[in-house]
Amino acid sequence: MSANKSTAMIATLGFVTALSGFLIVTVYQATKPAIEENKRLAIQKTVLEVIKGATADKHFIINEKGELLEAAPGMKGINVYAGYDAQGKLLGVAAEGSAQGYSGPVDTIYAYTPTCKCITGIKVIKQTETPGLGDKTITDKAFVANFEHLEAKLDAAGKALANAIVAVKHGSKQNPWEIDAISGATISSKAIAKGLNGSAQDVLPKVVPLLSQIEGAKP
């Protein structure tokens, strides 16, 4: 092959590569707003499901300074979702949890109810666990019942949970902060417990002092 032909081929490949890259970026930029909006609507729907009785919600960000701000695109910090009833009363707040399962991350959104200082709802929003085993964390009624009143009280200093949320062997639950694991799906059960505990240990000490502000910021 002559030098001229090689140069032409290289130039053509370079052009095709650049064009492909341009098209990928263009399509991504064009579809990003729709993707973000669909994600927002999905989270909103989930928040209203896990916070029992909520008819309206509001998305906040807690920044690095611990300030509560109404969420806006591009804002960095901890996502907190508040749920209110028809009269504007704060019923609870929701946050996201995630931990590694058997075959990938298990992502959840859970509800915290201030009146009982407990987690009162949870929904798995993403998981890639073994069909028939890991998906029991979504379908098993006894397992889901763990989150109807799961203790999430803060310690005396208000800096962490008084008791870590943990998954225990099926049938051995004795304390209100324990999750009765699903027999045969222990890894998935532990992933949910780990995700909840990690998130609650970080989020709740920041959220609880701001509850009056969240209450006053009703939609």
C-alpha positions as YAML, in Angstrom:
chain: A
units: angstrom
residues:
- id: 1
  name: MET
  ca: [0.00, 0.00, 0.00]
- id: 2
  name: SER
  ca: [1.37, 3.43, -0.98]
- id: 3
  name: ALA
  ca: [2.08, 6.15, 1.57]
- id: 4
  name: ASN
  ca: [-0.68, 8.31, 0.06]
- id: 5
  name: LYS
  ca: [-3.29, 5.55, 0.41]
- id: 6
  name: SER
  ca: [-2.21, 4.85, 4.02]
- id: 7
  name: THR
  ca: [-2.48, 8.53, 4.87]
- id: 8
  name: ALA
  ca: [-5.91, 8.75, 3.27]
- id: 9
  name: MET
  ca: [-7.11, 5.66, 5.16]
- id: 10
  name: ILE
  ca: [-5.85, 7.00, 8.46]
- id: 11
  name: ALA
  ca: [-7.50, 10.34, 7.78]
- id: 12
  name: THR
  ca: [-10.79, 8.63, 6.94]
- id: 13
  name: LEU
  ca: [-10.70, 6.50, 10.10]
- id: 14
  name: GLY
  ca: [-9.88, 9.57, 12.13]
- id: 15
  name: PHE
  ca: [-12.83, 11.43, 10.62]
- id: 16
  name: VAL
  ca: [-15.22, 8.51, 11.25]
- id: 17
  name: THR
  ca: [-14.03, 8.21, 14.85]
- id: 18
  name: ALA
  ca: [-14.42, 11.95, 15.45]
- id: 19
  name: LEU
  ca: [-17.87, 11.94, 13.85]
- id: 20
  name: SER
  ca: [-18.98, 8.95, 15.96]
- id: 21
  name: GLY
  ca: [-17.76, 10.66, 19.09]
- id: 22
  name: PHE
  ca: [-19.56, 13.85, 18.14]
- id: 23
  name: LEU
  ca: [-22.81, 11.99, 17.48]
- id: 24
  name: ILE
  ca: [-22.61, 10.11, 20.78]
- id: 25
  name: VAL
  ca: [-22.06, 13.34, 22.72]
- id: 26
  name: THR
  ca: [-24.82, 15.10, 20.80]
- id: 27
  name: VAL
  ca: [-27.35, 12.32, 21.41]
- id: 28
  name: TYR
  ca: [-26.36, 12.16, 25.09]
- id: 29
  name: GLN
  ca: [-26.77, 15.91, 25.53]
- id: 30
  name: ALA
  ca: [-30.09, 15.85, 23.68]
- id: 31
  name: THR
  ca: [-31.55, 13.00, 25.73]
- id: 32
  name: LYS
  ca: [-30.05, 13.93, 29.12]
- id: 33
  name: PRO
  ca: [-32.90, 16.29, 30.16]
- id: 34
  name: ALA
  ca: [-35.52, 13.63, 29.37]
- id: 35
  name: ILE
  ca: [-33.54, 10.96, 31.26]
- id: 36
  name: GLU
  ca: [-33.15, 13.23, 34.28]
- id: 37
  name: GLU
  ca: [-36.84, 14.13, 34.24]
- id: 38
  name: ASN
  ca: [-37.88, 10.46, 34.03]
- id: 39
  name: LYS
  ca: [-35.56, 9.69, 36.95]
- id: 40
  name: ARG
  ca: [-37.04, 12.55, 38.96]
- id: 41
  name: LEU
  ca: [-40.59, 11.35, 38.32]
- id: 42
  name: ALA
  ca: [-39.67, 7.77, 39.24]
- id: 43
  name: ILE
  ca: [-38.10, 8.90, 42.52]
- id: 44
  name: GLN
  ca: [-41.09, 11.14, 43.28]
- id: 45
  name: LYS
  ca: [-43.47, 8.22, 42.74]
- id: 46
  name: THR
  ca: [-41.37, 6.00, 45.01]
- id: 47
  name: VAL
  ca: [-41.16, 8.66, 47.73]
- id: 48
  name: LEU
  ca: [-44.95, 8.96, 47.80]
- id: 49
  name: GLU
  ca: [-45.19, 5.16, 48.03]
- id: 50
  name: VAL
  ca: [-42.78, 4.66, 50.92]
- id: 51
  name: ILE
  ca: [-43.98, 7.66, 52.99]
- id: 52
  name: LYS
  ca: [-47.42, 6.35, 53.91]
- id: 53
  name: GLY
  ca: [-50.24, 8.86, 53.43]
- id: 54
  name: ALA
  ca: [-48.09, 11.44, 51.64]
- id: 55
  name: THR
  ca: [-49.79, 13.30, 48.80]
- id: 56
  name: ALA
  ca: [-47.07, 15.86, 48.09]
- id: 57
  name: ASP
  ca: [-43.30, 15.82, 48.23]
- id: 58
  name: LYS
  ca: [-40.36, 18.21, 48.16]
- id: 59
  name: HIS
  ca: [-36.73, 17.53, 47.27]
- id: 60
  name: PHE
  ca: [-33.99, 19.04, 49.41]
- id: 61
  name: ILE
  ca: [-30.21, 18.97, 49.45]
- id: 62
  name: ILE
  ca: [-28.10, 19.10, 52.61]
- id: 63
  name: ASN
  ca: [-24.81, 20.68, 51.59]
- id: 64
  name: GLU
  ca: [-21.34, 20.24, 53.08]
- id: 65
  name: LYS
  ca: [-22.07, 22.98, 55.64]
- id: 66
  name: GLY
  ca: [-25.14, 21.09, 56.87]
- id: 67
  name: GLU
  ca: [-27.50, 23.65, 55.35]
- id: 68
  name: LEU
  ca: [-30.91, 22.63, 54.04]
- id: 69
  name: LEU
  ca: [-31.49, 23.88, 50.51]
- id: 70
  name: GLU
  ca: [-34.26, 23.30, 48.00]
- id: 71
  name: ALA
  ca: [-32.80, 21.01, 45.36]
- id: 72
  name: ALA
  ca: [-31.79, 22.42, 41.99]
- id: 73
  name: PRO
  ca: [-30.10, 20.81, 38.95]
- id: 74
  name: GLY
  ca: [-26.37, 20.31, 39.45]
- id: 75
  name: MET
  ca: [-26.48, 20.89, 43.19]
- id: 76
  name: LYS
  ca: [-24.17, 18.65, 45.25]
- id: 77
  name: GLY
  ca: [-24.94, 17.14, 48.63]
- id: 78
  name: ILE
  ca: [-27.20, 14.64, 50.36]
- id: 79
  name: ASN
  ca: [-30.60, 14.09, 48.73]
- id: 80
  name: VAL
  ca: [-33.52, 14.24, 51.15]
- id: 81
  name: TYR
  ca: [-37.15, 13.88, 50.08]
- id: 82
  name: ALA
  ca: [-39.94, 15.12, 52.34]
- id: 83
  name: GLY
  ca: [-43.50, 13.82, 52.21]
- id: 84
  name: TYR
  ca: [-46.53, 15.85, 53.32]
- id: 85
  name: ASP
  ca: [-50.23, 15.11, 53.71]
- id: 86
  name: ALA
  ca: [-53.04, 17.09, 52.07]
- id: 87
  name: GLN
  ca: [-52.91, 19.69, 54.87]
- id: 88
  name: GLY
  ca: [-49.18, 20.22, 54.46]
- id: 89
  name: LYS
  ca: [-48.18, 18.28, 57.58]
- id: 90
  name: LEU
  ca: [-44.79, 16.58, 57.40]
- id: 91
  name: LEU
  ca: [-45.29, 12.82, 57.57]
- id: 92
  name: GLY
  ca: [-41.72, 11.69, 57.00]
- id: 93
  name: VAL
  ca: [-38.56, 11.99, 54.98]
- id: 94
  name: ALA
  ca: [-37.02, 9.61, 52.50]
- id: 95
  name: ALA
  ca: [-33.41, 8.95, 51.54]
- id: 96
  name: GLU
  ca: [-31.44, 6.56, 49.36]
- id: 97
  name: GLY
  ca: [-29.40, 3.55, 50.46]
- id: 98
  name: SER
  ca: [-27.08, 1.27, 48.51]
- id: 99
  name: ALA
  ca: [-24.76, -1.66, 49.19]
- id: 100
  name: GLN
  ca: [-23.15, -4.47, 47.22]
- id: 101
  name: GLY
  ca: [-25.26, -7.59, 46.84]
- id: 102
  name: TYR
  ca: [-24.30, -10.96, 45.36]
- id: 103
  name: SER
  ca: [-24.12, -9.83, 41.74]
- id: 104
  name: GLY
  ca: [-24.28, -6.04, 41.95]
- id: 105
  name: PRO
  ca: [-25.47, -3.08, 44.00]
- id: 106
  name: VAL
  ca: [-28.86, -3.16, 45.69]
- id: 107
  name: ASP
  ca: [-30.31, 0.37, 45.69]
- id: 108
  name: THR
  ca: [-33.22, 1.40, 47.88]
- id: 109
  name: ILE
  ca: [-35.30, 4.37, 48.92]
- id: 110
  name: TYR
  ca: [-36.54, 4.25, 52.50]
- id: 111
  name: ALA
  ca: [-38.84, 6.37, 54.65]
- id: 112
  name: TYR
  ca: [-38.06, 7.69, 58.12]
- id: 113
  name: THR
  ca: [-40.96, 8.74, 60.35]
- id: 114
  name: PRO
  ca: [-39.95, 11.28, 63.04]
- id: 115
  name: THR
  ca: [-42.82, 10.48, 65.40]
- id: 116
  name: CYS
  ca: [-41.64, 6.91, 65.97]
- id: 117
  name: LYS
  ca: [-37.97, 7.50, 65.12]
- id: 118
  name: CYS
  ca: [-38.11, 4.52, 62.84]
- id: 119
  name: ILE
  ca: [-38.00, 3.41, 59.24]
- id: 120
  name: THR
  ca: [-41.54, 2.75, 58.07]
- id: 121
  name: GLY
  ca: [-41.19, 1.91, 54.41]
- id: 122
  name: ILE
  ca: [-38.69, 0.78, 51.83]
- id: 123
  name: LYS
  ca: [-38.58, 0.01, 48.14]
- id: 124
  name: VAL
  ca: [-35.82, -1.65, 46.16]
- id: 125
  name: ILE
  ca: [-35.34, 0.51, 43.06]
- id: 126
  name: LYS
  ca: [-32.46, -1.38, 41.47]
- id: 127
  name: GLN
  ca: [-30.98, -4.83, 41.92]
- id: 128
  name: THR
  ca: [-29.38, -7.51, 39.76]
- id: 129
  name: GLU
  ca: [-29.60, -10.41, 42.17]
- id: 130
  name: THR
  ca: [-30.34, -14.00, 41.17]
- id: 131
  name: PRO
  ca: [-33.93, -14.30, 39.91]
- id: 132
  name: GLY
  ca: [-36.06, -16.21, 42.38]
- id: 133
  name: LEU
  ca: [-33.71, -15.46, 45.29]
- id: 134
  name: GLY
  ca: [-32.63, -11.83, 45.38]
- id: 135
  name: ASP
  ca: [-35.96, -10.61, 44.08]
- id: 136
  name: LYS
  ca: [-37.61, -12.04, 47.20]
- id: 137
  name: THR
  ca: [-36.49, -8.83, 48.90]
- id: 138
  name: ILE
  ca: [-39.19, -7.19, 46.78]
- id: 139
  name: THR
  ca: [-41.92, -9.84, 46.83]
- id: 140
  name: ASP
  ca: [-41.58, -11.59, 50.21]
- id: 141
  name: LYS
  ca: [-44.28, -10.08, 52.47]
- id: 142
  name: ALA
  ca: [-42.61, -11.25, 55.67]
- id: 143
  name: PHE
  ca: [-39.36, -9.59, 54.67]
- id: 144
  name: VAL
  ca: [-41.05, -6.35, 53.65]
- id: 145
  name: ALA
  ca: [-42.78, -6.35, 57.07]
- id: 146
  name: ASN
  ca: [-39.34, -5.76, 58.62]
- id: 147
  name: PHE
  ca: [-39.62, -2.16, 57.46]
- id: 148
  name: GLU
  ca: [-43.02, -1.30, 58.87]
- id: 149
  name: HIS
  ca: [-41.42, -0.22, 62.16]
- id: 150
  name: LEU
  ca: [-37.64, -0.64, 62.05]
- id: 151
  name: GLU
  ca: [-35.99, 1.28, 64.87]
- id: 152
  name: ALA
  ca: [-33.66, 4.08, 63.75]
- id: 153
  name: LYS
  ca: [-33.19, 6.13, 66.92]
- id: 154
  name: LEU
  ca: [-30.15, 8.36, 67.31]
- id: 155
  name: ASP
  ca: [-27.77, 8.01, 70.21]
- id: 156
  name: ALA
  ca: [-27.67, 10.54, 73.07]
- id: 157
  name: ALA
  ca: [-25.19, 12.74, 71.21]
- id: 158
  name: GLY
  ca: [-27.31, 12.68, 68.05]
- id: 159
  name: LYS
  ca: [-24.27, 11.78, 65.97]
- id: 160
  name: ALA
  ca: [-25.13, 8.20, 64.95]
- id: 161
  name: LEU
  ca: [-27.78, 5.51, 65.35]
- id: 162
  name: ALA
  ca: [-28.17, 4.22, 68.88]
- id: 163
  name: ASN
  ca: [-28.12, 0.70, 67.41]
- id: 164
  name: ALA
  ca: [-26.80, -0.29, 64.01]
- id: 165
  name: ILE
  ca: [-29.34, -1.77, 61.60]
- id: 166
  name: VAL
  ca: [-28.31, -5.35, 60.87]
- id: 167
  name: ALA
  ca: [-29.70, -8.42, 59.17]
- id: 168
  name: VAL
  ca: [-29.85, -11.55, 61.33]
- id: 169
  name: LYS
  ca: [-30.39, -15.20, 60.51]
- id: 170
  name: HIS
  ca: [-33.95, -15.98, 59.52]
- id: 171
  name: GLY
  ca: [-36.09, -16.59, 62.59]
- id: 172
  name: SER
  ca: [-33.60, -15.17, 65.10]
- id: 173
  name: LYS
  ca: [-34.72, -11.52, 65.22]
- id: 174
  name: GLN
  ca: [-34.99, -10.27, 68.81]
- id: 175
  name: ASN
  ca: [-34.51, -6.50, 68.61]
- id: 176
  name: PRO
  ca: [-36.47, -3.76, 66.77]
- id: 177
  name: TRP
  ca: [-33.39, -2.61, 64.84]
- id: 178
  name: GLU
  ca: [-32.75, -6.07, 63.37]
- id: 179
  name: ILE
  ca: [-33.90, -7.31, 59.97]
- id: 180
  name: ASP
  ca: [-35.06, -10.91, 59.75]
- id: 181
  name: ALA
  ca: [-33.19, -12.15, 56.67]
- id: 182
  name: ILE
  ca: [-34.78, -14.27, 53.98]
- id: 183
  name: SER
  ca: [-33.74, -17.90, 54.09]
- id: 184
  name: GLY
  ca: [-31.79, -18.60, 50.90]
- id: 185
  name: ALA
  ca: [-31.30, -14.90, 50.13]
- id: 186
  name: THR
  ca: [-29.08, -13.90, 53.03]
- id: 187
  name: ILE
  ca: [-26.61, -11.92, 50.93]
- id: 188
  name: SER
  ca: [-29.37, -9.79, 49.42]
- id: 189
  name: SER
  ca: [-30.95, -9.30, 52.85]
- id: 190
  name: LYS
  ca: [-27.62, -8.21, 54.30]
- id: 191
  name: ALA
  ca: [-27.03, -5.85, 51.38]
- id: 192
  name: ILE
  ca: [-30.29, -4.06, 52.12]
- id: 193
  name: ALA
  ca: [-29.46, -3.88, 55.83]
- id: 194
  name: LYS
  ca: [-25.97, -2.58, 55.10]
- id: 195
  name: GLY
  ca: [-27.30, 0.02, 52.67]
- id: 196
  name: LEU
  ca: [-29.93, 1.20, 55.16]
- id: 197
  name: ASN
  ca: [-27.49, 1.33, 58.05]
- id: 198
  name: GLY
  ca: [-24.82, 3.17, 56.08]
- id: 199
  name: SER
  ca: [-27.27, 5.75, 54.82]
- id: 200
  name: ALA
  ca: [-29.15, 6.21, 58.10]
- id: 201
  name: GLN
  ca: [-25.91, 6.56, 60.10]
- id: 202
  name: ASP
  ca: [-24.89, 9.41, 57.79]
- id: 203
  name: VAL
  ca: [-28.20, 11.04, 56.85]
- id: 204
  name: LEU
  ca: [-30.36, 10.97, 59.98]
- id: 205
  name: PRO
  ca: [-27.96, 12.87, 62.28]
- id: 206
  name: LYS
  ca: [-28.03, 15.64, 59.65]
- id: 207
  name: VAL
  ca: [-31.79, 15.47, 58.95]
- id: 208
  name: VAL
  ca: [-33.24, 15.27, 62.45]
- id: 209
  name: PRO
  ca: [-32.02, 18.75, 63.56]
- id: 210
  name: LEU
  ca: [-33.54, 20.18, 60.35]
- id: 211
  name: LEU
  ca: [-37.01, 18.64, 60.69]
- id: 212
  name: SER
  ca: [-38.62, 21.90, 61.79]
- id: 213
  name: GLN
  ca: [-37.23, 23.62, 58.70]
- id: 214
  name: ILE
  ca: [-38.46, 20.82, 56.49]
- id: 215
  name: GLU
  ca: [-41.89, 21.04, 58.13]
- id: 216
  name: GLY
  ca: [-42.00, 24.78, 57.48]
- id: 217
  name: ALA
  ca: [-40.94, 24.41, 53.86]
- id: 218
  name: LYS
  ca: [-44.08, 22.51, 52.88]
- id: 219
  name: PRO
  ca: [-45.04, 22.65, 49.18]
...
